[in-house]
Amino acid sequence: MLEDLDQIHRSALAEATSIPDETALEEFRVRYLGKKGSLTAAAARMKDLAPADRPLFGQKLNEVRAAITAALEDRSSALMAAKDAQAAQGIDPTLPARPLHRGSLHPLSQVLDRAVDTLRRMGFALAEGPEVETEWHCFDALNTPPDHPARKESDTYYFPNGKLLRTHTSSVQIRTMESASSVPVRIIAPGTAFRRDEIDETHSISFTQLEGLYVDRDVSLADLKGTLEAFFQVIFGAGTEIRFRPHFFPFTEPSFEIDVKLRTVGRAERWVEIAGCGLVDPAVFAAVTKCRKDDLFHPDLVTGFAFGMGVDRLAMIQYGIPDLRLFNENDVRFLRQFV
Ligand code: DAH
């Protein structure tokens, strides 16, 4: 019986080196190692041996199986190498590779990413809301009266069903408070806003805004100032001067516009308006409270600040870009400068 194993071993090794292809390789494997293969058949006969002879037989069986498996693998690698060599014929692997054109992020994405990163490190979480919005979320809940000019058909895109393309991301403030389960709420909402405007250097029908909201038990104007001053120092560099100018927004009281002192080489320094902000008007909390039917955002219990800025504006200031339209034209000669 040991003789049988030797015989199988010899013939398998002799055969293996001349197997011509993968089909034959598989056929070889089945013939020796498969369920009905000769080695398997030899193994089955172990039970006919005297118990004392079995260990030796078993050991030999394992050796033969290992040798055949190794021969099979060797032949398989040899066949594969031959195939590769054939495929590479006529190809010069020493030629330099063709250059890969790597893309890069759009300048608006770069500016937005940095702004979002900065605010997240300050404790703001990302929030979002739909671009197709209800009038209630976009205007009413934000204390904007029905006759407010921003609500006119000439300024806002309305759908036949009464919904609209949100004119600002402030609607996310309402969405967030509607579904919040606790205070404090500290969110930022980047997103697209739409307005029916004549397109020119500084106006577009769609643009990117970054909204922020912080609601807690005792949020003050000092929190608002400190937060936004720190934010703009990161975005425009340490030592950046900013000022808060009294303004009016329906959803904040008091309200401010924020200007940044811009110093560009070769031009006189000037203040540029960059964002709107203020303390959340109690009327906004009242609207949210009415809709939630609980007291989490009751105007007597919470205060908050909000802000909103145009990301296109941030990018124009940061890179000294004179015309907003460049952001949407996708001219690679322009975009390539921001790699
Ligand atoms: N929604 C305003 C706009 O589109 C920007 C703004 C101003 C947002 C004041 C605010 C805010 O959250 O408090 O012009």
JSON list of N, CA and C in Angstrom, two decimals, residues 89-152:
[
{"chain": "A", "resi": 89, "resn": "GLN", "atom": "N", "xyz": [4.26, 41.47, -24.23]},
{"chain": "A", "resi": 89, "resn": "GLN", "atom": "CA", "xyz": [5.13, 41.54, -25.40]},
{"chain": "A", "resi": 89, "resn": "GLN", "atom": "C", "xyz": [4.83, 42.79, -26.23]},
{"chain": "A", "resi": 90, "resn": "GLY", "atom": "N", "xyz": [5.84, 43.49, -26.62]},
{"chain": "A", "resi": 90, "resn": "GLY", "atom": "CA", "xyz": [5.63, 44.69, -27.42]},
{"chain": "A", "resi": 90, "resn": "GLY", "atom": "C", "xyz": [5.37, 45.93, -26.57]},
{"chain": "A", "resi": 91, "resn": "ILE", "atom": "N", "xyz": [5.29, 45.74, -25.25]},
{"chain": "A", "resi": 91, "resn": "ILE", "atom": "CA", "xyz": [5.08, 46.91, -24.38]},
{"chain": "A", "resi": 91, "resn": "ILE", "atom": "C", "xyz": [6.42, 47.25, -23.73]},
{"chain": "A", "resi": 92, "resn": "ASP", "atom": "N", "xyz": [6.73, 48.57, -23.73]},
{"chain": "A", "resi": 92, "resn": "ASP", "atom": "CA", "xyz": [7.98, 48.98, -23.10]},
{"chain": "A", "resi": 92, "resn": "ASP", "atom": "C", "xyz": [7.69, 49.51, -21.70]},
{"chain": "A", "resi": 93, "resn": "PRO", "atom": "N", "xyz": [7.98, 48.69, -20.69]},
{"chain": "A", "resi": 93, "resn": "PRO", "atom": "CA", "xyz": [7.62, 49.12, -19.32]},
{"chain": "A", "resi": 93, "resn": "PRO", "atom": "C", "xyz": [8.52, 50.23, -18.79]},
{"chain": "A", "resi": 94, "resn": "THR", "atom": "N", "xyz": [9.55, 50.60, -19.54]},
{"chain": "A", "resi": 94, "resn": "THR", "atom": "CA", "xyz": [10.42, 51.67, -19.04]},
{"chain": "A", "resi": 94, "resn": "THR", "atom": "C", "xyz": [9.94, 53.04, -19.51]},
{"chain": "A", "resi": 95, "resn": "LEU", "atom": "N", "xyz": [8.91, 53.10, -20.36]},
{"chain": "A", "resi": 95, "resn": "LEU", "atom": "CA", "xyz": [8.39, 54.40, -20.80]},
{"chain": "A", "resi": 95, "resn": "LEU", "atom": "C", "xyz": [7.80, 55.14, -19.61]},
{"chain": "A", "resi": 96, "resn": "PRO", "atom": "N", "xyz": [7.97, 56.48, -19.55]},
{"chain": "A", "resi": 96, "resn": "PRO", "atom": "CA", "xyz": [7.34, 57.22, -18.45]},
{"chain": "A", "resi": 96, "resn": "PRO", "atom": "C", "xyz": [5.82, 57.18, -18.57]},
{"chain": "A", "resi": 97, "resn": "ALA", "atom": "N", "xyz": [5.11, 57.18, -17.43]},
{"chain": "A", "resi": 97, "resn": "ALA", "atom": "CA", "xyz": [3.65, 57.11, -17.45]},
{"chain": "A", "resi": 97, "resn": "ALA", "atom": "C", "xyz": [3.06, 58.42, -17.96]},
{"chain": "A", "resi": 98, "resn": "ARG", "atom": "N", "xyz": [1.85, 58.34, -18.51]},
{"chain": "A", "resi": 98, "resn": "ARG", "atom": "CA", "xyz": [1.17, 59.57, -18.92]},
{"chain": "A", "resi": 98, "resn": "ARG", "atom": "C", "xyz": [0.79, 60.34, -17.65]},
{"chain": "A", "resi": 99, "resn": "PRO", "atom": "N", "xyz": [0.90, 61.67, -17.68]},
{"chain": "A", "resi": 99, "resn": "PRO", "atom": "CA", "xyz": [0.56, 62.42, -16.45]},
{"chain": "A", "resi": 99, "resn": "PRO", "atom": "C", "xyz": [-0.93, 62.27, -16.12]},
{"chain": "A", "resi": 100, "resn": "LEU", "atom": "N", "xyz": [-1.24, 62.14, -14.84]},
{"chain": "A", "resi": 100, "resn": "LEU", "atom": "CA", "xyz": [-2.62, 62.06, -14.40]},
{"chain": "A", "resi": 100, "resn": "LEU", "atom": "C", "xyz": [-3.11, 63.47, -14.08]},
{"chain": "A", "resi": 101, "resn": "HIS", "atom": "N", "xyz": [-4.23, 63.86, -14.65]},
{"chain": "A", "resi": 101, "resn": "HIS", "atom": "CA", "xyz": [-4.75, 65.18, -14.33]},
{"chain": "A", "resi": 101, "resn": "HIS", "atom": "C", "xyz": [-5.59, 65.09, -13.08]},
{"chain": "A", "resi": 102, "resn": "ARG", "atom": "N", "xyz": [-5.03, 65.57, -11.97]},
{"chain": "A", "resi": 102, "resn": "ARG", "atom": "CA", "xyz": [-5.77, 65.51, -10.72]},
{"chain": "A", "resi": 102, "resn": "ARG", "atom": "C", "xyz": [-6.72, 66.68, -10.62]},
{"chain": "A", "resi": 103, "resn": "GLY", "atom": "N", "xyz": [-7.93, 66.41, -10.22]},
{"chain": "A", "resi": 103, "resn": "GLY", "atom": "CA", "xyz": [-8.89, 67.49, -10.02]},
{"chain": "A", "resi": 103, "resn": "GLY", "atom": "C", "xyz": [-8.62, 68.14, -8.67]},
{"chain": "A", "resi": 104, "resn": "SER", "atom": "N", "xyz": [-9.35, 69.22, -8.38]},
{"chain": "A", "resi": 104, "resn": "SER", "atom": "CA", "xyz": [-9.23, 69.81, -7.05]},
{"chain": "A", "resi": 104, "resn": "SER", "atom": "C", "xyz": [-10.59, 70.40, -6.69]},
{"chain": "A", "resi": 105, "resn": "LEU", "atom": "N", "xyz": [-10.74, 70.75, -5.44]},
{"chain": "A", "resi": 105, "resn": "LEU", "atom": "CA", "xyz": [-12.04, 71.27, -5.00]},
{"chain": "A", "resi": 105, "resn": "LEU", "atom": "C", "xyz": [-12.29, 72.66, -5.56]},
{"chain": "A", "resi": 106, "resn": "HIS", "atom": "N", "xyz": [-13.54, 72.93, -5.87]},
{"chain": "A", "resi": 106, "resn": "HIS", "atom": "CA", "xyz": [-13.98, 74.24, -6.33]},
{"chain": "A", "resi": 106, "resn": "HIS", "atom": "C", "xyz": [-13.68, 75.26, -5.22]},
{"chain": "A", "resi": 107, "resn": "PRO", "atom": "N", "xyz": [-13.28, 76.48, -5.61]},
{"chain": "A", "resi": 107, "resn": "PRO", "atom": "CA", "xyz": [-12.94, 77.46, -4.56]},
{"chain": "A", "resi": 107, "resn": "PRO", "atom": "C", "xyz": [-14.06, 77.67, -3.55]},
{"chain": "A", "resi": 108, "resn": "LEU", "atom": "N", "xyz": [-15.31, 77.61, -4.00]},
{"chain": "A", "resi": 108, "resn": "LEU", "atom": "CA", "xyz": [-16.41, 77.77, -3.05]},
{"chain": "A", "resi": 108, "resn": "LEU", "atom": "C", "xyz": [-16.44, 76.64, -2.03]},
{"chain": "A", "resi": 109, "resn": "SER", "atom": "N", "xyz": [-16.17, 75.40, -2.52]},
{"chain": "A", "resi": 109, "resn": "SER", "atom": "CA", "xyz": [-16.15, 74.26, -1.61]},
{"chain": "A", "resi": 109, "resn": "SER", "atom": "C", "xyz": [-15.03, 74.42, -0.61]},
{"chain": "A", "resi": 110, "resn": "GLN", "atom": "N", "xyz": [-13.88, 74.91, -1.08]},
{"chain": "A", "resi": 110, "resn": "GLN", "atom": "CA", "xyz": [-12.74, 75.08, -0.17]},
{"chain": "A", "resi": 110, "resn": "GLN", "atom": "C", "xyz": [-13.08, 76.07, 0.94]},
{"chain": "A", "resi": 111, "resn": "VAL", "atom": "N", "xyz": [-13.68, 77.19, 0.56]},
{"chain": "A", "resi": 111, "resn": "VAL", "atom": "CA", "xyz": [-14.02, 78.21, 1.55]},
{"chain": "A", "resi": 111, "resn": "VAL", "atom": "C", "xyz": [-15.08, 77.69, 2.51]},
{"chain": "A", "resi": 112, "resn": "LEU", "atom": "N", "xyz": [-16.09, 77.01, 1.93]},
{"chain": "A", "resi": 112, "resn": "LEU", "atom": "CA", "xyz": [-17.17, 76.48, 2.77]},
{"chain": "A", "resi": 112, "resn": "LEU", "atom": "C", "xyz": [-16.63, 75.42, 3.74]},
{"chain": "A", "resi": 113, "resn": "ASP", "atom": "N", "xyz": [-15.77, 74.53, 3.25]},
{"chain": "A", "resi": 113, "resn": "ASP", "atom": "CA", "xyz": [-15.21, 73.48, 4.11]},
{"chain": "A", "resi": 113, "resn": "ASP", "atom": "C", "xyz": [-14.48, 74.09, 5.30]},
{"chain": "A", "resi": 114, "resn": "ARG", "atom": "N", "xyz": [-13.72, 75.16, 5.02]},
{"chain": "A", "resi": 114, "resn": "ARG", "atom": "CA", "xyz": [-12.95, 75.76, 6.09]},
{"chain": "A", "resi": 114, "resn": "ARG", "atom": "C", "xyz": [-13.86, 76.44, 7.11]},
{"chain": "A", "resi": 115, "resn": "ALA", "atom": "N", "xyz": [-14.91, 77.10, 6.59]},
{"chain": "A", "resi": 115, "resn": "ALA", "atom": "CA", "xyz": [-15.85, 77.77, 7.50]},
{"chain": "A", "resi": 115, "resn": "ALA", "atom": "C", "xyz": [-16.56, 76.73, 8.37]},
{"chain": "A", "resi": 116, "resn": "VAL", "atom": "N", "xyz": [-17.01, 75.65, 7.73]},
{"chain": "A", "resi": 116, "resn": "VAL", "atom": "CA", "xyz": [-17.73, 74.61, 8.47]},
{"chain": "A", "resi": 116, "resn": "VAL", "atom": "C", "xyz": [-16.80, 73.95, 9.50]},
{"chain": "A", "resi": 117, "resn": "ASP", "atom": "N", "xyz": [-15.59, 73.65, 9.08]},
{"chain": "A", "resi": 117, "resn": "ASP", "atom": "CA", "xyz": [-14.60, 73.06, 9.99]},
{"chain": "A", "resi": 117, "resn": "ASP", "atom": "C", "xyz": [-14.39, 73.91, 11.23]},
{"chain": "A", "resi": 118, "resn": "THR", "atom": "N", "xyz": [-14.22, 75.22, 10.97]},
{"chain": "A", "resi": 118, "resn": "THR", "atom": "CA", "xyz": [-13.95, 76.16, 12.06]},
{"chain": "A", "resi": 118, "resn": "THR", "atom": "C", "xyz": [-15.12, 76.18, 13.05]},
{"chain": "A", "resi": 119, "resn": "LEU", "atom": "N", "xyz": [-16.33, 76.28, 12.51]},
{"chain": "A", "resi": 119, "resn": "LEU", "atom": "CA", "xyz": [-17.49, 76.36, 13.40]},
{"chain": "A", "resi": 119, "resn": "LEU", "atom": "C", "xyz": [-17.76, 75.04, 14.11]},
{"chain": "A", "resi": 120, "resn": "ARG", "atom": "N", "xyz": [-17.45, 73.94, 13.45]},
{"chain": "A", "resi": 120, "resn": "ARG", "atom": "CA", "xyz": [-17.63, 72.64, 14.12]},
{"chain": "A", "resi": 120, "resn": "ARG", "atom": "C", "xyz": [-16.70, 72.54, 15.31]},
{"chain": "A", "resi": 121, "resn": "ARG", "atom": "N", "xyz": [-15.48, 73.05, 15.14]},
{"chain": "A", "resi": 121, "resn": "ARG", "atom": "CA", "xyz": [-14.55, 73.01, 16.27]},
{"chain": "A", "resi": 121, "resn": "ARG", "atom": "C", "xyz": [-15.03, 73.91, 17.40]},
{"chain": "A", "resi": 122, "resn": "MET", "atom": "N", "xyz": [-15.88, 74.89, 17.07]},
{"chain": "A", "resi": 122, "resn": "MET", "atom": "CA", "xyz": [-16.43, 75.76, 18.11]},
{"chain": "A", "resi": 122, "resn": "MET", "atom": "C", "xyz": [-17.70, 75.16, 18.71]},
{"chain": "A", "resi": 123, "resn": "GLY", "atom": "N", "xyz": [-18.07, 73.98, 18.30]},
{"chain": "A", "resi": 123, "resn": "GLY", "atom": "CA", "xyz": [-19.21, 73.29, 18.94]},
{"chain": "A", "resi": 123, "resn": "GLY", "atom": "C", "xyz": [-20.50, 73.29, 18.16]},
{"chain": "A", "resi": 124, "resn": "PHE", "atom": "N", "xyz": [-20.48, 73.76, 16.91]},
{"chain": "A", "resi": 124, "resn": "PHE", "atom": "CA", "xyz": [-21.70, 73.74, 16.10]},
{"chain": "A", "resi": 124, "resn": "PHE", "atom": "C", "xyz": [-21.81, 72.43, 15.32]},
{"chain": "A", "resi": 125, "resn": "ALA", "atom": "N", "xyz": [-23.01, 71.87, 15.30]},
{"chain": "A", "resi": 125, "resn": "ALA", "atom": "CA", "xyz": [-23.24, 70.63, 14.54]},
{"chain": "A", "resi": 125, "resn": "ALA", "atom": "C", "xyz": [-23.89, 70.97, 13.21]},
{"chain": "A", "resi": 126, "resn": "LEU", "atom": "N", "xyz": [-23.70, 70.11, 12.22]},
{"chain": "A", "resi": 126, "resn": "LEU", "atom": "CA", "xyz": [-24.29, 70.35, 10.90]},
{"chain": "A", "resi": 126, "resn": "LEU", "atom": "C", "xyz": [-25.78, 70.05, 10.92]},
{"chain": "A", "resi": 127, "resn": "ALA", "atom": "N", "xyz": [-26.55, 70.90, 10.24]},
{"chain": "A", "resi": 127, "resn": "ALA", "atom": "CA", "xyz": [-27.99, 70.65, 10.11]},
{"chain": "A", "resi": 127, "resn": "ALA", "atom": "C", "xyz": [-28.38, 70.95, 8.67]},
{"chain": "A", "resi": 128, "resn": "GLU", "atom": "N", "xyz": [-29.53, 70.42, 8.25]},
{"chain": "A", "resi": 128, "resn": "GLU", "atom": "CA", "xyz": [-29.97, 70.74, 6.89]},
{"chain": "A", "resi": 128, "resn": "GLU", "atom": "C", "xyz": [-31.47, 70.79, 6.79]},
{"chain": "A", "resi": 129, "resn": "GLY", "atom": "N", "xyz": [-31.93, 71.35, 5.68]},
{"chain": "A", "resi": 129, "resn": "GLY", "atom": "CA", "xyz": [-33.36, 71.45, 5.43]},
{"chain": "A", "resi": 129, "resn": "GLY", "atom": "C", "xyz": [-33.57, 71.45, 3.93]},
{"chain": "A", "resi": 130, "resn": "PRO", "atom": "N", "xyz": [-34.82, 71.35, 3.49]},
{"chain": "A", "resi": 130, "resn": "PRO", "atom": "CA", "xyz": [-35.09, 71.26, 2.04]},
{"chain": "A", "resi": 130, "resn": "PRO", "atom": "C", "xyz": [-34.92, 72.59, 1.32]},
{"chain": "A", "resi": 131, "resn": "GLU", "atom": "N", "xyz": [-34.56, 72.50, 0.04]},
{"chain": "A", "resi": 131, "resn": "GLU", "atom": "CA", "xyz": [-34.45, 73.72, -0.78]},
{"chain": "A", "resi": 131, "resn": "GLU", "atom": "C", "xyz": [-35.84, 74.17, -1.23]},
{"chain": "A", "resi": 132, "resn": "VAL", "atom": "N", "xyz": [-36.73, 73.19, -1.46]},
{"chain": "A", "resi": 132, "resn": "VAL", "atom": "CA", "xyz": [-38.13, 73.53, -1.75]},
{"chain": "A", "resi": 132, "resn": "VAL", "atom": "C", "xyz": [-38.83, 73.61, -0.40]},
{"chain": "A", "resi": 133, "resn": "GLU", "atom": "N", "xyz": [-39.24, 74.82, -0.03]},
{"chain": "A", "resi": 133, "resn": "GLU", "atom": "CA", "xyz": [-39.66, 75.08, 1.35]},
{"chain": "A", "resi": 133, "resn": "GLU", "atom": "C", "xyz": [-41.10, 75.57, 1.40]},
{"chain": "A", "resi": 134, "resn": "THR", "atom": "N", "xyz": [-41.71, 75.50, 2.56]},
{"chain": "A", "resi": 134, "resn": "THR", "atom": "CA", "xyz": [-43.04, 76.09, 2.73]},
{"chain": "A", "resi": 134, "resn": "THR", "atom": "C", "xyz": [-42.87, 77.57, 3.07]},
{"chain": "A", "resi": 135, "resn": "GLU", "atom": "N", "xyz": [-43.93, 78.34, 2.77]},
{"chain": "A", "resi": 135, "resn": "GLU", "atom": "CA", "xyz": [-43.88, 79.77, 3.11]},
{"chain": "A", "resi": 135, "resn": "GLU", "atom": "C", "xyz": [-43.75, 79.95, 4.60]},
{"chain": "A", "resi": 136, "resn": "TRP", "atom": "N", "xyz": [-44.36, 79.02, 5.34]},
{"chain": "A", "resi": 136, "resn": "TRP", "atom": "CA", "xyz": [-44.32, 79.14, 6.80]},
{"chain": "A", "resi": 136, "resn": "TRP", "atom": "C", "xyz": [-42.89, 79.04, 7.33]},
{"chain": "A", "resi": 137, "resn": "HIS", "atom": "N", "xyz": [-42.13, 78.02, 6.86]},
{"chain": "A", "resi": 137, "resn": "HIS", "atom": "CA", "xyz": [-40.76, 77.87, 7.35]},
{"chain": "A", "resi": 137, "resn": "HIS", "atom": "C", "xyz": [-39.84, 78.99, 6.87]},
{"chain": "A", "resi": 138, "resn": "CYS", "atom": "N", "xyz": [-40.09, 79.47, 5.65]},
{"chain": "A", "resi": 138, "resn": "CYS", "atom": "CA", "xyz": [-39.17, 80.45, 5.06]},
{"chain": "A", "resi": 138, "resn": "CYS", "atom": "C", "xyz": [-39.48, 81.87, 5.56]},
{"chain": "A", "resi": 139, "resn": "PHE", "atom": "N", "xyz": [-40.76, 82.14, 5.83]},
{"chain": "A", "resi": 139, "resn": "PHE", "atom": "CA", "xyz": [-41.14, 83.52, 6.17]},
{"chain": "A", "resi": 139, "resn": "PHE", "atom": "C", "xyz": [-41.94, 83.64, 7.47]},
{"chain": "A", "resi": 140, "resn": "ASP", "atom": "N", "xyz": [-43.13, 83.02, 7.52]},
{"chain": "A", "resi": 140, "resn": "ASP", "atom": "CA", "xyz": [-44.04, 83.27, 8.65]},
{"chain": "A", "resi": 140, "resn": "ASP", "atom": "C", "xyz": [-43.39, 82.98, 10.00]},
{"chain": "A", "resi": 141, "resn": "ALA", "atom": "N", "xyz": [-42.81, 81.77, 10.13]},
{"chain": "A", "resi": 141, "resn": "ALA", "atom": "CA", "xyz": [-42.23, 81.39, 11.41]},
{"chain": "A", "resi": 141, "resn": "ALA", "atom": "C", "xyz": [-41.03, 82.27, 11.73]},
{"chain": "A", "resi": 142, "resn": "LEU", "atom": "N", "xyz": [-40.45, 82.90, 10.70]},
{"chain": "A", "resi": 142, "resn": "LEU", "atom": "CA", "xyz": [-39.31, 83.79, 10.92]},
{"chain": "A", "resi": 142, "resn": "LEU", "atom": "C", "xyz": [-39.78, 85.24, 11.05]},
{"chain": "A", "resi": 143, "resn": "ASN", "atom": "N", "xyz": [-41.04, 85.38, 11.47]},
{"chain": "A", "resi": 143, "resn": "ASN", "atom": "CA", "xyz": [-41.58, 86.69, 11.83]},
{"chain": "A", "resi": 143, "resn": "ASN", "atom": "C", "xyz": [-41.58, 87.68, 10.66]},
{"chain": "A", "resi": 144, "resn": "THR", "atom": "N", "xyz": [-41.71, 87.15, 9.45]},
{"chain": "A", "resi": 144, "resn": "THR", "atom": "CA", "xyz": [-41.72, 88.00, 8.26]},
{"chain": "A", "resi": 144, "resn": "THR", "atom": "C", "xyz": [-43.16, 88.20, 7.81]},
{"chain": "A", "resi": 145, "resn": "PRO", "atom": "N", "xyz": [-43.67, 89.43, 7.90]},
{"chain": "A", "resi": 145, "resn": "PRO", "atom": "CA", "xyz": [-45.10, 89.65, 7.62]},
{"chain": "A", "resi": 145, "resn": "PRO", "atom": "C", "xyz": [-45.45, 89.39, 6.15]},
{"chain": "A", "resi": 146, "resn": "PRO", "atom": "N", "xyz": [-46.72, 89.11, 5.89]},
{"chain": "A", "resi": 146, "resn": "PRO", "atom": "CA", "xyz": [-47.17, 88.75, 4.54]},
{"chain": "A", "resi": 146, "resn": "PRO", "atom": "C", "xyz": [-46.85, 89.81, 3.49]},
{"chain": "A", "resi": 147, "resn": "ASP", "atom": "N", "xyz": [-46.77, 91.07, 3.91]},
{"chain": "A", "resi": 147, "resn": "ASP", "atom": "CA", "xyz": [-46.53, 92.12, 2.91]},
{"chain": "A", "resi": 147, "resn": "ASP", "atom": "C", "xyz": [-45.05, 92.49, 2.79]},
{"chain": "A", "resi": 148, "resn": "HIS", "atom": "N", "xyz": [-44.17, 91.67, 3.37]},
{"chain": "A", "resi": 148, "resn": "HIS", "atom": "CA", "xyz": [-42.73, 91.96, 3.29]},
{"chain": "A", "resi": 148, "resn": "HIS", "atom": "C", "xyz": [-42.26, 91.84, 1.84]},
{"chain": "A", "resi": 149, "resn": "PRO", "atom": "N", "xyz": [-41.44, 92.80, 1.38]},
{"chain": "A", "resi": 149, "resn": "PRO", "atom": "CA", "xyz": [-41.04, 92.79, -0.04]},
{"chain": "A", "resi": 149, "resn": "PRO", "atom": "C", "xyz": [-40.36, 91.49, -0.48]},
{"chain": "A", "resi": 150, "resn": "ALA", "atom": "N", "xyz": [-39.62, 90.83, 0.43]},
{"chain": "A", "resi": 150, "resn": "ALA", "atom": "CA", "xyz": [-38.91, 89.61, 0.04]},
{"chain": "A", "resi": 150, "resn": "ALA", "atom": "C", "xyz": [-39.88, 88.52, -0.40]},
{"chain": "A", "resi": 151, "resn": "ARG", "atom": "N", "xyz": [-41.15, 88.62, 0.03]},
{"chain": "A", "resi": 151, "resn": "ARG", "atom": "CA", "xyz": [-42.12, 87.57, -0.26]},
{"chain": "A", "resi": 151, "resn": "ARG", "atom": "C", "xyz": [-42.79, 87.74, -1.62]},
{"chain": "A", "resi": 152, "resn": "LYS", "atom": "N", "xyz": [-42.52, 88.86, -2.29]},
{"chain": "A", "resi": 152, "resn": "LYS", "atom": "CA", "xyz": [-43.19, 89.13, -3.57]},
{"chain": "A", "resi": 152, "resn": "LYS", "atom": "C", "xyz": [-42.77, 88.13, -4.65]}
]
